[in-house]
């Protein structure tokens, strides 16, 4: 399923009791279901299941792992996943349910998987207002990761027919809830380290956000020079990168290196590795995508200079995996 080579039957579901129950069951089984929100149709997967989230990237043919928005059915569910301080609470209060995504620190015990967070210690959360989305999220009872339900590089879909034009045969179901009515994406605001920053303009205006923040702070944008609000290094990094150097496409392990392997092939001198993990011993790219961030974190121990990575094919999810590793290799 969701391996581009193997087509699946895409069920068209009505947003009635039976359709919603079926969609919720599929999501809880780790399958992919597109559903309407008030912004655009989202391609949903259980945000707590890294393999399900990897399926989103495969279905969309997305060449990069960027963090995904986790959709929940209310502030209480959001607070199980993220830490809401004053500004975030005010914004949630003013604009949820609605087209606002809040990026906040991961809560202790938060269950949104590291692939959905692109390995970051922050989580993007939203409570949509569309009645079908809300009913679905309540029925699932878990956060649902959902980027727009289109193939990478195509426009965001606002009807079930648009979704099918891009993803028929690649996802398990689409819940047809008619037209999405905003048609623009959610506004994204990061509330991290005491600053409030507009990361992406969208359905809620910057002025409306500034008004709610009012007395307690200022809404910074990407253009502000940060002079009055220095950011913690890496706070707005869009991806986790290991501290150790990353060496890719290795045929041989050098003394002192940790090894990140893929498939049954062993590099020469694999016995030299101070630590070794295999992203997928059978060479399954989806399993490898699901394991990528936790494997990097596990190998990236203090004192380790280099993580040596075995070759990973560029096909399918391999493109996004290699993109992340290439950046990690360059970011040193
Ligand atoms: P979308 O493509 O509409 O699902 O929006 C995803 C965008 O949300 C990402 O590209 C980020 O800009 C933002 N986002 C989601 N989660 C995070 C996070 N944890 N940290 C920073 N940005 C995030
Ligand atoms: Mg999109």
mmCIF file of C-alpha atoms and ligand atoms in Angstrom:
data_model
loop_
_atom_site.group_PDB
_atom_site.id
_atom_site.type_symbol
_atom_site.label_atom_id
_atom_site.label_comp_id
_atom_site.label_asym_id
_atom_site.label_seq_id
_atom_site.Cartn_x
_atom_site.Cartn_y
_atom_site.Cartn_z
ATOM 1 C CA UNK A 1 0.000 0.000 0.000
ATOM 2 C CA UNK A 2 1.101 3.525 -0.805
ATOM 3 C CA UNK A 3 4.215 2.290 -2.443
ATOM 4 C CA UNK A 4 3.949 4.042 -5.773
ATOM 5 C CA UNK A 5 4.410 0.715 -7.528
ATOM 6 C CA UNK A 6 1.277 -0.770 -5.993
ATOM 7 C CA UNK A 7 -2.077 0.857 -6.638
ATOM 8 C CA UNK A 8 -4.815 0.649 -4.047
ATOM 9 C CA UNK A 9 -8.547 1.011 -4.410
ATOM 10 C CA UNK A 10 -9.540 4.510 -3.274
ATOM 11 C CA UNK A 11 -12.943 4.440 -1.556
ATOM 12 C CA UNK A 12 -15.254 7.432 -1.983
ATOM 13 C CA UNK A 13 -16.928 7.941 1.381
ATOM 14 C CA UNK A 14 -19.937 10.103 2.218
ATOM 15 C CA UNK A 15 -19.645 12.193 5.353
ATOM 16 C CA UNK A 16 -22.506 10.317 7.031
ATOM 17 C CA UNK A 17 -22.207 8.152 10.126
ATOM 18 C CA UNK A 18 -21.049 5.076 8.203
ATOM 19 C CA UNK A 19 -18.570 6.993 6.040
ATOM 20 C CA UNK A 20 -17.054 8.789 9.026
ATOM 21 C CA UNK A 21 -16.759 5.530 10.975
ATOM 22 C CA UNK A 22 -15.037 3.850 8.022
ATOM 23 C CA UNK A 23 -12.636 6.773 7.556
ATOM 24 C CA UNK A 24 -11.767 6.755 11.263
ATOM 25 C CA UNK A 25 -11.147 3.001 11.199
ATOM 26 C CA UNK A 26 -8.860 3.311 8.182
ATOM 27 C CA UNK A 27 -6.861 6.098 9.850
ATOM 28 C CA UNK A 28 -6.523 4.096 13.044
ATOM 29 C CA UNK A 29 -5.175 1.212 10.933
ATOM 30 C CA UNK A 30 -2.398 3.416 9.591
ATOM 31 C CA UNK A 31 -4.034 4.048 6.196
ATOM 32 C CA UNK A 32 -4.397 7.291 4.254
ATOM 33 C CA UNK A 33 -7.680 9.202 4.067
ATOM 34 C CA UNK A 34 -8.221 12.598 2.429
ATOM 35 C CA UNK A 35 -10.796 14.808 4.118
ATOM 36 C CA UNK A 36 -12.159 18.325 3.781
ATOM 37 C CA UNK A 37 -11.124 21.163 6.048
ATOM 38 C CA UNK A 38 -12.161 24.799 5.814
ATOM 39 C CA UNK A 39 -8.857 25.608 4.093
ATOM 40 C CA UNK A 40 -8.141 22.833 1.577
ATOM 41 C CA UNK A 41 -8.554 19.037 1.455
ATOM 42 C CA UNK A 42 -5.971 17.384 3.693
ATOM 43 C CA UNK A 43 -4.257 14.027 3.153
ATOM 44 C CA UNK A 44 -4.579 12.472 6.580
ATOM 45 C CA UNK A 45 -2.615 9.793 8.414
ATOM 46 C CA UNK A 46 -2.387 8.864 12.095
ATOM 47 C CA UNK A 47 0.205 11.383 13.319
ATOM 48 C CA UNK A 48 1.366 8.988 16.028
ATOM 49 C CA UNK A 49 2.330 6.285 13.501
ATOM 50 C CA UNK A 50 5.587 7.011 11.632
ATOM 51 C CA UNK A 51 4.916 4.361 8.997
ATOM 52 C CA UNK A 52 1.510 5.900 8.254
ATOM 53 C CA UNK A 53 3.119 9.346 8.034
ATOM 54 C CA UNK A 54 5.766 7.969 5.658
ATOM 55 C CA UNK A 55 2.826 6.885 3.480
ATOM 56 C CA UNK A 56 1.812 10.548 3.088
ATOM 57 C CA UNK A 57 5.202 11.357 1.578
ATOM 58 C CA UNK A 58 5.029 8.341 -0.715
ATOM 59 C CA UNK A 59 1.509 9.138 -1.953
ATOM 60 C CA UNK A 60 2.338 12.798 -2.564
ATOM 61 C CA UNK A 61 5.736 12.001 -4.108
ATOM 62 C CA UNK A 62 7.082 14.686 -1.827
ATOM 63 C CA UNK A 63 10.859 14.893 -2.231
ATOM 64 C CA UNK A 64 11.413 16.436 1.203
ATOM 65 C CA UNK A 65 10.455 15.762 4.800
ATOM 66 C CA UNK A 66 9.066 19.053 6.062
ATOM 67 C CA UNK A 67 7.116 19.082 9.324
ATOM 68 C CA UNK A 68 3.401 18.335 8.974
ATOM 69 C CA UNK A 69 0.494 19.919 10.794
ATOM 70 C CA UNK A 70 -1.206 17.633 13.311
ATOM 71 C CA UNK A 71 -4.963 18.173 13.382
ATOM 72 C CA UNK A 72 -6.836 17.640 16.642
ATOM 73 C CA UNK A 73 -10.417 18.072 17.775
ATOM 74 C CA UNK A 74 -9.922 20.714 20.444
ATOM 75 C CA UNK A 75 -7.598 22.598 22.774
ATOM 76 C CA UNK A 76 -7.544 19.760 25.291
ATOM 77 C CA UNK A 77 -6.216 17.314 22.685
ATOM 78 C CA UNK A 78 -3.776 19.997 21.484
ATOM 79 C CA UNK A 79 -2.428 20.445 25.018
ATOM 80 C CA UNK A 80 -1.681 16.733 25.227
ATOM 81 C CA UNK A 81 0.707 17.268 22.308
ATOM 82 C CA UNK A 82 2.127 20.757 22.806
ATOM 83 C CA UNK A 83 2.958 23.246 25.558
ATOM 84 C CA UNK A 84 0.686 26.295 25.347
ATOM 85 C CA UNK A 85 1.944 29.367 27.109
ATOM 86 C CA UNK A 86 0.091 32.661 27.384
ATOM 87 C CA UNK A 87 0.316 33.840 23.764
ATOM 88 C CA UNK A 88 -0.454 30.425 22.293
ATOM 89 C CA UNK A 89 -3.428 30.049 24.624
ATOM 90 C CA UNK A 90 -4.820 33.432 23.651
ATOM 91 C CA UNK A 91 -4.444 32.647 19.962
ATOM 92 C CA UNK A 92 -6.044 29.215 20.339
ATOM 93 C CA UNK A 93 -8.863 30.811 22.271
ATOM 94 C CA UNK A 94 -9.448 33.477 19.643
ATOM 95 C CA UNK A 95 -9.091 31.455 16.429
ATOM 96 C CA UNK A 96 -9.814 27.792 17.123
ATOM 97 C CA UNK A 97 -11.540 26.073 15.568
ATOM 98 C CA UNK A 98 -10.264 27.765 12.420
ATOM 99 C CA UNK A 99 -7.459 28.314 9.896
ATOM 100 C CA UNK A 100 -4.629 28.930 12.376
ATOM 101 C CA UNK A 101 -1.735 26.527 13.038
ATOM 102 C CA UNK A 102 0.270 27.015 16.221
ATOM 103 C CA UNK A 103 3.836 25.715 16.423
ATOM 104 C CA UNK A 104 4.661 25.099 20.090
ATOM 105 C CA UNK A 105 7.162 23.001 22.077
ATOM 106 C CA UNK A 106 6.367 19.291 22.214
ATOM 107 C CA UNK A 107 4.601 18.414 25.482
ATOM 108 C CA UNK A 108 6.116 15.758 27.747
ATOM 109 C CA UNK A 109 4.341 12.585 26.691
ATOM 110 C CA UNK A 110 3.326 14.047 23.322
ATOM 111 C CA UNK A 111 2.635 11.274 20.797
ATOM 112 C CA UNK A 112 3.034 13.011 17.414
ATOM 113 C CA UNK A 113 5.828 10.959 15.809
ATOM 114 C CA UNK A 114 9.222 12.419 14.956
ATOM 115 C CA UNK A 115 8.722 12.006 11.198
ATOM 116 C CA UNK A 116 5.616 14.245 11.367
ATOM 117 C CA UNK A 117 7.738 16.805 13.283
ATOM 118 C CA UNK A 118 10.720 16.392 10.900
ATOM 119 C CA UNK A 119 12.671 15.469 14.035
ATOM 120 C CA UNK A 120 12.089 18.863 15.704
ATOM 121 C CA UNK A 121 11.220 19.462 19.357
ATOM 122 C CA UNK A 122 8.251 21.569 18.280
ATOM 123 C CA UNK A 123 4.882 20.474 16.948
ATOM 124 C CA UNK A 124 2.473 22.229 14.574
ATOM 125 C CA UNK A 125 -1.142 21.902 15.769
ATOM 126 C CA UNK A 126 -4.481 23.001 14.401
ATOM 127 C CA UNK A 127 -8.149 22.559 15.271
ATOM 128 C CA UNK A 128 -10.069 22.832 11.992
ATOM 129 C CA UNK A 129 -13.611 24.193 11.965
ATOM 130 C CA UNK A 130 -15.005 22.179 9.064
ATOM 131 C CA UNK A 131 -17.776 19.979 10.523
ATOM 132 C CA UNK A 132 -16.633 16.887 8.601
ATOM 133 C CA UNK A 133 -13.040 17.344 9.759
ATOM 134 C CA UNK A 134 -14.166 17.818 13.354
ATOM 135 C CA UNK A 135 -16.411 14.764 13.301
ATOM 136 C CA UNK A 136 -13.591 12.696 11.808
ATOM 137 C CA UNK A 137 -11.006 13.877 14.354
ATOM 138 C CA UNK A 138 -13.340 13.103 17.245
ATOM 139 C CA UNK A 139 -13.974 9.633 15.859
ATOM 140 C CA UNK A 140 -10.256 8.935 15.363
ATOM 141 C CA UNK A 141 -9.329 10.150 18.837
ATOM 142 C CA UNK A 142 -5.719 10.711 17.788
ATOM 143 C CA UNK A 143 -3.905 13.604 16.122
ATOM 144 C CA UNK A 144 -4.081 13.360 12.330
ATOM 145 C CA UNK A 145 -1.166 14.657 10.244
ATOM 146 C CA UNK A 146 -2.467 16.230 7.056
ATOM 147 C CA UNK A 147 -0.713 18.301 4.414
ATOM 148 C CA UNK A 148 -2.703 19.310 1.344
ATOM 149 C CA UNK A 149 -4.081 16.313 -0.571
ATOM 150 C CA UNK A 150 -2.271 16.869 -3.863
ATOM 151 C CA UNK A 151 0.789 15.418 -5.586
ATOM 152 C CA UNK A 152 3.914 17.415 -4.876
ATOM 153 C CA UNK A 153 4.119 20.525 -7.050
ATOM 154 C CA UNK A 154 0.391 20.611 -7.884
ATOM 155 C CA UNK A 155 -2.185 23.043 -6.550
ATOM 156 C CA UNK A 156 -4.014 22.393 -3.295
ATOM 157 C CA UNK A 157 -7.374 20.668 -3.803
ATOM 158 C CA UNK A 158 -10.650 22.226 -2.693
ATOM 159 C CA UNK A 159 -12.961 19.392 -3.808
ATOM 160 C CA UNK A 160 -12.944 15.586 -3.590
ATOM 161 C CA UNK A 161 -12.731 15.484 -7.398
ATOM 162 C CA UNK A 162 -9.481 17.488 -7.287
ATOM 163 C CA UNK A 163 -8.112 15.041 -4.720
ATOM 164 C CA UNK A 164 -8.969 12.063 -6.918
ATOM 165 C CA UNK A 165 -7.449 13.682 -9.979
ATOM 166 C CA UNK A 166 -4.096 13.613 -8.173
ATOM 167 C CA UNK A 167 -4.309 10.697 -5.765
ATOM 168 C CA UNK A 168 -6.798 8.106 -7.047
ATOM 169 C CA UNK A 169 -5.191 4.683 -6.562
ATOM 170 C CA UNK A 170 -2.576 6.076 -4.161
ATOM 171 C CA UNK A 171 -4.683 6.605 -1.020
ATOM 172 C CA UNK A 172 -7.250 4.436 0.750
ATOM 173 C CA UNK A 173 -10.214 6.798 0.797
ATOM 174 C CA UNK A 174 -11.498 10.298 0.323
ATOM 175 C CA UNK A 175 -14.301 11.688 2.467
ATOM 176 C CA UNK A 176 -16.384 13.828 0.156
ATOM 177 C CA UNK A 177 -17.551 16.840 2.135
ATOM 178 C CA UNK A 178 -18.166 19.190 -0.762
ATOM 179 C CA UNK A 179 -16.128 22.318 -1.353
ATOM 180 C CA UNK A 180 -13.488 23.596 1.085
ATOM 181 C CA UNK A 181 -14.440 27.228 1.520
ATOM 182 C CA UNK A 182 -11.320 29.245 2.423
ATOM 183 C CA UNK A 183 -9.144 27.684 -0.273
ATOM 184 C CA UNK A 184 -6.010 29.259 1.206
ATOM 185 C CA UNK A 185 -3.839 27.441 3.704
ATOM 186 C CA UNK A 186 -3.786 28.011 7.440
ATOM 187 C CA UNK A 187 -1.810 30.872 8.917
ATOM 188 C CA UNK A 188 1.157 29.430 10.825
ATOM 189 C CA UNK A 189 2.362 31.130 14.004
ATOM 190 C CA UNK A 190 5.253 29.827 16.084
ATOM 191 C CA UNK A 191 5.089 30.459 19.844
ATOM 192 C CA UNK A 192 8.527 29.308 20.935
ATOM 193 C CA UNK A 193 11.068 30.646 23.436
ATOM 194 C CA UNK A 194 8.922 33.631 24.333
ATOM 195 C CA UNK A 195 8.590 34.987 20.796
ATOM 196 C CA UNK A 196 5.599 35.022 18.491
ATOM 197 C CA UNK A 197 6.485 34.633 14.861
ATOM 198 C CA UNK A 198 4.400 34.517 11.719
ATOM 199 C CA UNK A 199 5.817 31.622 9.687
ATOM 200 C CA UNK A 200 3.238 31.609 6.899
ATOM 201 C CA UNK A 201 0.418 34.011 6.063
ATOM 202 C CA UNK A 202 -2.953 32.346 5.484
ATOM 203 C CA UNK A 203 -6.604 32.278 6.449
ATOM 204 C CA UNK A 204 -6.184 34.383 9.631
ATOM 205 C CA UNK A 205 -4.674 37.828 9.025
ATOM 206 C CA UNK A 206 -1.528 39.162 10.640
ATOM 207 C CA UNK A 207 -3.517 42.149 11.950
ATOM 208 C CA UNK A 208 -6.013 39.872 13.669
ATOM 209 C CA UNK A 209 -3.147 38.001 15.320
ATOM 210 C CA UNK A 210 -1.409 41.196 16.389
ATOM 211 C CA UNK A 211 -4.636 42.419 17.960
ATOM 212 C CA UNK A 212 -5.042 39.284 20.068
ATOM 213 C CA UNK A 213 -1.401 39.362 21.166
ATOM 214 C CA UNK A 214 -1.845 43.060 21.943
ATOM 215 C CA UNK A 215 -0.303 43.895 25.278
ATOM 216 C CA UNK A 216 1.827 40.782 25.647
ATOM 217 C CA UNK A 217 4.125 40.934 22.668
ATOM 218 C CA UNK A 218 4.869 41.626 19.105
ATOM 219 C CA UNK A 219 4.310 39.444 16.066
ATOM 220 C CA UNK A 220 7.633 38.982 14.333
ATOM 221 C CA UNK A 221 7.914 37.959 10.723
ATOM 222 C CA UNK A 222 10.699 36.264 8.826
ATOM 223 C CA UNK A 223 11.832 39.757 7.756
ATOM 224 C CA UNK A 224 12.422 41.147 11.224
ATOM 225 C CA UNK A 225 16.110 41.365 11.951
ATOM 226 C CA UNK A 226 15.593 39.777 15.382
ATOM 227 C CA UNK A 227 17.560 42.611 17.038
ATOM 228 C CA UNK A 228 14.982 43.083 19.784
ATOM 229 C CA UNK A 229 14.207 39.405 20.133
ATOM 230 C CA UNK A 230 17.247 37.223 19.671
ATOM 231 C CA UNK A 231 16.284 33.694 18.765
ATOM 232 C CA UNK A 232 17.750 30.605 20.275
ATOM 233 C CA UNK A 233 20.060 29.039 17.689
ATOM 234 C CA UNK A 234 18.209 26.583 15.562
ATOM 235 C CA UNK A 235 14.843 27.567 16.977
ATOM 236 C CA UNK A 236 13.391 28.137 13.569
ATOM 237 C CA UNK A 237 15.365 25.476 11.826
ATOM 238 C CA UNK A 238 12.913 23.670 9.615
ATOM 239 C CA UNK A 239 14.573 20.322 10.226
ATOM 240 C CA UNK A 240 16.454 18.441 12.839
ATOM 241 C CA UNK A 241 20.110 17.970 11.941
ATOM 242 C CA UNK A 242 22.510 15.776 13.934
ATOM 243 C CA UNK A 243 25.427 17.452 15.686
ATOM 244 C CA UNK A 244 27.892 14.862 14.345
ATOM 245 C CA UNK A 245 29.211 15.096 10.807
ATOM 246 C CA UNK A 246 27.323 12.972 8.267
ATOM 247 C CA UNK A 247 29.227 11.082 5.572
ATOM 248 C CA UNK A 248 27.011 9.578 2.855
ATOM 249 C CA UNK A 249 27.200 6.694 0.406
ATOM 250 C CA UNK A 250 29.964 5.017 2.339
ATOM 251 C CA UNK A 251 31.480 1.744 1.162
ATOM 252 C CA UNK A 252 33.738 1.414 4.199
ATOM 253 C CA UNK A 253 33.444 2.340 7.875
ATOM 254 C CA UNK A 254 36.377 4.327 9.261
ATOM 255 C CA UNK A 255 37.637 3.891 12.848
ATOM 256 C CA UNK A 256 35.436 5.692 15.389
ATOM 257 C CA UNK A 257 32.445 6.188 13.110
ATOM 258 C CA UNK A 258 28.846 5.240 13.847
ATOM 259 C CA UNK A 259 27.103 3.400 11.007
ATOM 260 C CA UNK A 260 23.636 4.027 9.622
ATOM 261 C CA UNK A 261 22.872 1.075 7.367
ATOM 262 C CA UNK A 262 20.152 0.246 4.880
ATOM 263 C CA UNK A 263 19.230 -3.172 3.533
ATOM 264 C CA UNK A 264 21.229 -6.388 3.742
ATOM 265 C CA UNK A 265 24.518 -4.988 2.340
ATOM 266 C CA UNK A 266 27.333 -4.423 4.816
ATOM 267 C CA UNK A 267 30.002 -1.800 4.213
ATOM 268 C CA UNK A 268 33.607 -2.960 4.537
ATOM 269 C CA UNK A 269 34.915 -2.903 8.121
ATOM 270 C CA UNK A 270 31.402 -2.720 9.548
ATOM 271 C CA UNK A 271 32.982 -4.158 12.721
ATOM 272 C CA UNK A 272 34.739 -0.827 13.284
ATOM 273 C CA UNK A 273 31.457 1.003 13.949
ATOM 274 C CA UNK A 274 31.140 2.296 17.512
ATOM 275 C CA UNK A 275 27.374 2.001 17.099
ATOM 276 C CA UNK A 276 25.285 0.706 14.269
ATOM 277 C CA UNK A 277 21.624 0.900 13.265
ATOM 278 C CA UNK A 278 19.851 -0.377 10.189
ATOM 279 C CA UNK A 279 16.994 1.784 8.843
ATOM 280 C CA UNK A 280 15.473 -1.283 7.229
ATOM 281 C CA UNK A 281 17.303 -4.622 7.121
ATOM 282 C CA UNK A 282 15.030 -5.756 4.270
ATOM 283 C CA UNK A 283 15.602 -2.579 2.261
ATOM 284 C CA UNK A 284 12.061 -1.195 2.626
ATOM 285 C CA UNK A 285 12.124 2.566 2.008
ATOM 286 C CA UNK A 286 8.923 3.239 3.908
ATOM 287 C CA UNK A 287 10.265 1.489 6.990
ATOM 288 C CA UNK A 288 13.494 3.461 6.539
ATOM 289 C CA UNK A 289 11.630 6.791 6.314
ATOM 290 C CA UNK A 290 9.696 5.968 9.473
ATOM 291 C CA UNK A 291 12.931 5.180 11.345
ATOM 292 C CA UNK A 292 15.138 7.984 9.988
ATOM 293 C CA UNK A 293 14.891 10.722 12.641
ATOM 294 C CA UNK A 294 14.954 8.436 15.655
ATOM 295 C CA UNK A 295 17.953 6.564 14.227
ATOM 296 C CA UNK A 296 19.873 9.814 13.652
ATOM 297 C CA UNK A 297 19.107 10.940 17.203
ATOM 298 C CA UNK A 298 20.102 7.588 18.663
ATOM 299 C CA UNK A 299 23.468 7.583 16.856
ATOM 300 C CA UNK A 300 24.228 11.274 17.473
ATOM 301 C CA UNK A 301 25.827 10.796 20.897
ATOM 302 C CA UNK A 302 28.139 13.332 22.567
ATOM 303 C CA UNK A 303 31.708 12.763 21.463
ATOM 304 C CA UNK A 304 30.816 11.057 18.212
ATOM 305 C CA UNK A 305 32.471 12.808 15.242
ATOM 306 C CA UNK A 306 30.867 11.103 12.263
ATOM 307 C CA UNK A 307 27.817 9.122 11.237
ATOM 308 C CA UNK A 308 28.629 7.059 8.145
ATOM 309 C CA UNK A 309 25.572 6.337 6.016
ATOM 310 C CA UNK A 310 25.319 3.449 3.576
ATOM 311 C CA UNK A 311 23.925 4.137 0.084
ATOM 312 C CA UNK A 312 20.146 4.519 -0.098
ATOM 313 C CA UNK A 313 18.401 4.255 -3.474
ATOM 314 C CA UNK A 314 16.919 7.497 -4.859
ATOM 315 C CA UNK A 315 13.619 5.858 -5.841
ATOM 316 C CA UNK A 316 10.315 6.792 -4.170
ATOM 317 C CA UNK A 317 10.778 7.740 -0.514
ATOM 318 C CA UNK A 318 14.523 7.385 -1.020
ATOM 319 C CA UNK A 319 14.525 10.849 -2.540
ATOM 320 C CA UNK A 320 13.228 12.496 0.653
ATOM 321 C CA UNK A 321 15.499 10.354 2.842
ATOM 322 C CA UNK A 322 18.545 11.295 0.772
ATOM 323 C CA UNK A 323 17.490 14.957 0.742
ATOM 324 C CA UNK A 324 17.504 15.006 4.547
ATOM 325 C CA UNK A 325 20.858 13.222 4.745
ATOM 326 C CA UNK A 326 22.392 15.472 2.098
ATOM 327 C CA UNK A 327 21.357 18.546 4.102
ATOM 328 C CA UNK A 328 22.669 17.021 7.295
ATOM 329 C CA UNK A 329 25.963 16.354 5.501
ATOM 330 C CA UNK A 330 26.143 19.935 4.200
ATOM 331 C CA UNK A 331 25.035 21.684 7.410
ATOM 332 C CA UNK A 332 28.284 21.043 9.259
HETATM 333 P P1 LIG B 1 1.189 22.261 5.233
HETATM 334 O O1 LIG B 1 2.036 22.012 4.023
HETATM 335 O O2 LIG B 1 0.026 23.155 5.014
HETATM 336 O O3 LIG B 1 0.827 20.991 5.929
HETATM 337 O O4 LIG B 1 2.081 23.073 6.259
HETATM 338 C C1 LIG B 1 3.223 22.525 6.791
HETATM 339 C C2 LIG B 1 4.068 23.660 7.308
HETATM 340 O O5 LIG B 1 3.781 23.873 8.690
HETATM 341 C C3 LIG B 1 5.530 23.357 7.292
HETATM 342 O O6 LIG B 1 6.116 23.549 6.039
HETATM 343 C C4 LIG B 1 6.040 24.334 8.331
HETATM 344 O O7 LIG B 1 6.203 25.619 7.777
HETATM 345 C C5 LIG B 1 4.925 24.385 9.338
HETATM 346 N N1 LIG B 1 5.169 23.569 10.521
HETATM 347 C C6 LIG B 1 4.463 22.488 10.915
HETATM 348 N N2 LIG B 1 4.993 21.954 12.017
HETATM 349 C C7 LIG B 1 6.068 22.696 12.323
HETATM 350 C C8 LIG B 1 7.057 22.640 13.343
HETATM 351 N N3 LIG B 1 7.062 21.701 14.274
HETATM 352 N N4 LIG B 1 8.019 23.572 13.336
HETATM 353 C C9 LIG B 1 8.046 24.528 12.402
HETATM 354 N N5 LIG B 1 7.157 24.627 11.405
HETATM 355 C C10 LIG B 1 6.173 23.736 11.368
HETATM 356 MG MG1 LIG B 2 0.454 21.926 -0.137
#
